[in-house]
């Protein structure tokens, strides 16, 4: 065991290395754009340099003279694709701004032409030579720009179901002993996964194969089929690996059907690798948000009233909102709650989900406000959370399936050395450095969705698992392989896992941290079908089967016992008795409370996610406590973060090694969302300015010298057969608030608008 | 990127000949149709972005045998233009005798870039102004003379507060150049017909009315080396940026002091991240000479260094920050144990 492979505690699997580790570090792992195509045409996009207006004309003469140019597709000659509906409105696409449809421009960086050439270089050269003549209109950029329109999210967005409320907020706030009213803001951010937005399309007769990094191969397959007007069974999406996604590859973007249609028209495979800057506008982003939080409390810190109002930017075309009040209104016990989320429209590309979409901005506001309240009350911020901790969410009164928030705070505080903190702001210094400690609650809803899997067990003990899950760096191969190995009692190296292919049984989007819970629960169920067959063959006595089931511990029993039980099954005998060499089982699993049409939707690539606050009579979240030390140079105002620590409890931890790296990455992201990442806007033109990795700041190693992850034991038997809560997004929630809270502690200055840059400090 | 001819001459004369082939005296060097290729970390980037469009590249790396030498003979320092940033930064004698040089190089870019990048290419790196680097913006006087300046009323947080003009406010982004200008370095230049030596301070040109002309190099000319007289053990490079590594300066200062019995005999201050060209704060230096160092003096010097600074919408903070950086850097240099 080592730091990277932590000793498993109770209800944790073995810390095994990543299934795909060697392939990845040796470069053998094949990503979408690595797939060699026969006689491909290379596509290069031309994107608009205005955010609003129309195209008057193209001047393609120069571009056409570039040697190797095959074709240039614009709205004047593009195939008219079928309309796509927004994913949150029952469709597949992340944006209904459909490029190449007309001369109108609705956003900066909209695709206005696709240049096709025999080489990437020729396509790029010709793309620069395409001249587009526009009539530009003055666009609306963001909050405060002239021309925005604002309206409640509820009613415009099917996905947005409620503005949670309970009791009488106004009255309770009015008479509260202690009050906080504060406004917060978070910036636009872009996912910037390492792997660029690439799409290769290959037609074979009337069948289409797409190589594209996707977090949802079944969604993409169905969406593209719909736009092309062909049968979804004729479309196959393949991606063995996704080089990071963070939500940006979750729903179809308009580029895919465009490339597919061009490939069909040219009768040749077409390969597109969009550039880094194009990625800022041809996919989604995390929109900027504004918040107002009001907290009322008694002198001893009990919340009596809470109101959270949020505003989010979306495009003119689409009403998108992350709507995090469904979480922030349920974090703490409080009898009087009110909330409202509004969508503010501007001339922008349609935003979408980005790692912990609602929680990152909304918990920033709530957890900053909680810290403000703690200082107002002269109370330790951890104690304030303890006083308001609850097992029942206040809106509907549902009980948390499990909630280890305070255990996380206590364990985290101990390891971090929270007791060393002097309560007074600006009271800790070290030479030239002002030192501050901050903490915040982290949480993420436990979500699950229907999935299907096929598992094959051979007489020689080899196992093959097929499920159209996604390896986005989350360790999907590893955990899927691990549960199959555990359930069927074979060593992990005998298990082969096949994912990332829409010809495999459907799995949900690798988003909302539902992936491990959904795919592993399904694989567990299908392995159980195999075990049943084996039991039946060896134990014709039905009563014994039930007994065996008990001893091998199906479902919630800890693995160690399950594995022990497994050894008791005599495979050889079972296969002999059955007279076969292979057992192969297919099964479909859906979580409790899944809607009636769950499996139908699953096969059509549509999500039916269940969980979090939207469960029938319970509520399920993973929790954590995050701690940050900041040091601020009193002369230069540079802000450094020498230590980040998170303590988390998230049900069963499948593999402490991969879980730890997920949570570490989360903490780094969370810190970065406070101090580094922000997409800067040119307000005159509604354009993104820093659309490259030199100017869009991400932390480097020197920014994160120490990141510590503590995983607590937690067992939850009320969520799913795998007992998993999901940790993909938990790590980066609350960190931004913890950073700002630490800055306040160091300096006495409360900063409410992210990102924090050194010029905002006034010390 | 447009197609280009590529040649790889093996001696300096042929390199200069090749570079002069299509040189026209009235096109700025940065826009010349034939460009020298050293590490390529600036040039290839800008070619891929279609900002620089040379039709021919003359790869000067075969001259490395001669041009990458680092020479510390006779108390002076000579650095070959093709010496790599990483090699010079790691050179023990330079760390000891010219810490400002070693630090400026070490605190720049990333290890991978420093391994590739040459000193000559480094001083000629071009601005990071995002509007300059994005050809979808028409209005950039540097890229497209007479078209206006998109940064002036745009997002200009990283732009300059010193040496700006009504035409251009782009920051000179490099670090190493501040060390050179502070130490009164000279530049050895070879051209088609002759070689010349100029003061490093004369190499770069402030934007004025022609921001497209960035240096006083003539088309076809190559930098062969840089020279520094004397040793400067009491010198330092102080850099403040948005993250702890791999980032250009928001504000930096190259400081070199000569102190005798507590009295400052000579002082050099150059500023990075805040000016349109490598920037020497001569007036501020003057206040230090003959004085004893203390905090009050440091503040006075810092004020003087930014006396003429003019901020724009998002970068005005650089004036206050720059002053603090100068004061801290002076403090650091004064406190050095040598
Ligand atoms: C992401 C990123 C971050 C960076 N961060 C920093 C930083 O923090 N600080 C910093 O100082 N720099 C930084 N840099 C810039 C980097 O240091 C320069 O790109 C590099 O030093 C250029 O050297 P080169 O040899 O690669 O030049 P090249 O790209 O080969 O050449 C640059 C220009 O100089 C010309 N040229 C090259 N050699 C000569 C010569 N001998 N005579 C005449 N002309 C010549 C070329 O024709 C070309 O026009 C960064 C760069 C990147 C990409
Ligand atoms: S500051 Fe200079 S380089 Fe930047 S846009 Fe203006 S003119 Fe161009």
mmCIF file of C-alpha atoms and ligand atoms in Angstrom, chain B residues 127 129 131-132 139-142 149-151 159 167-170, ligand 2:
data_model
loop_
_atom_site.group_PDB
_atom_site.id
_atom_site.type_symbol
_atom_site.label_atom_id
_atom_site.label_comp_id
_atom_site.label_asym_id
_atom_site.label_seq_id
_atom_site.Cartn_x
_atom_site.Cartn_y
_atom_site.Cartn_z
ATOM 1 C CA UNK B 127 3.658 39.925 -27.789
ATOM 2 C CA UNK B 129 -1.743 40.252 -26.946
ATOM 3 C CA UNK B 131 -5.981 40.253 -30.414
ATOM 4 C CA UNK B 132 -2.634 40.158 -32.152
ATOM 5 C CA UNK B 139 -8.119 45.737 -35.940
ATOM 6 C CA UNK B 140 -4.573 45.263 -34.771
ATOM 7 C CA UNK B 141 -2.095 47.932 -35.790
ATOM 8 C CA UNK B 142 0.813 45.625 -35.193
ATOM 9 C CA UNK B 149 -6.238 48.472 -31.869
ATOM 10 C CA UNK B 150 -8.754 45.981 -30.553
ATOM 11 C CA UNK B 151 -7.090 45.849 -27.154
ATOM 12 C CA UNK B 159 -1.341 44.883 -21.462
ATOM 13 C CA UNK B 167 -1.487 52.851 -31.664
ATOM 14 C CA UNK B 168 -0.576 49.883 -29.491
ATOM 15 C CA UNK B 169 -0.466 48.884 -25.829
ATOM 16 C CA UNK B 170 0.883 45.357 -26.249
HETATM 17 S S1 LIG C 2 -2.266 46.194 -28.386
HETATM 18 FE FE1 LIG C 2 -0.982 46.200 -30.191
HETATM 19 S S2 LIG C 2 -0.830 44.058 -30.689
HETATM 20 FE FE2 LIG C 2 -2.610 44.252 -29.362
HETATM 21 S S3 LIG C 2 -4.355 44.662 -30.702
HETATM 22 FE FE3 LIG C 2 -3.545 46.616 -30.145
HETATM 23 S S4 LIG C 2 -2.176 47.048 -31.832
HETATM 24 FE FE4 LIG C 2 -2.511 44.882 -31.905
#
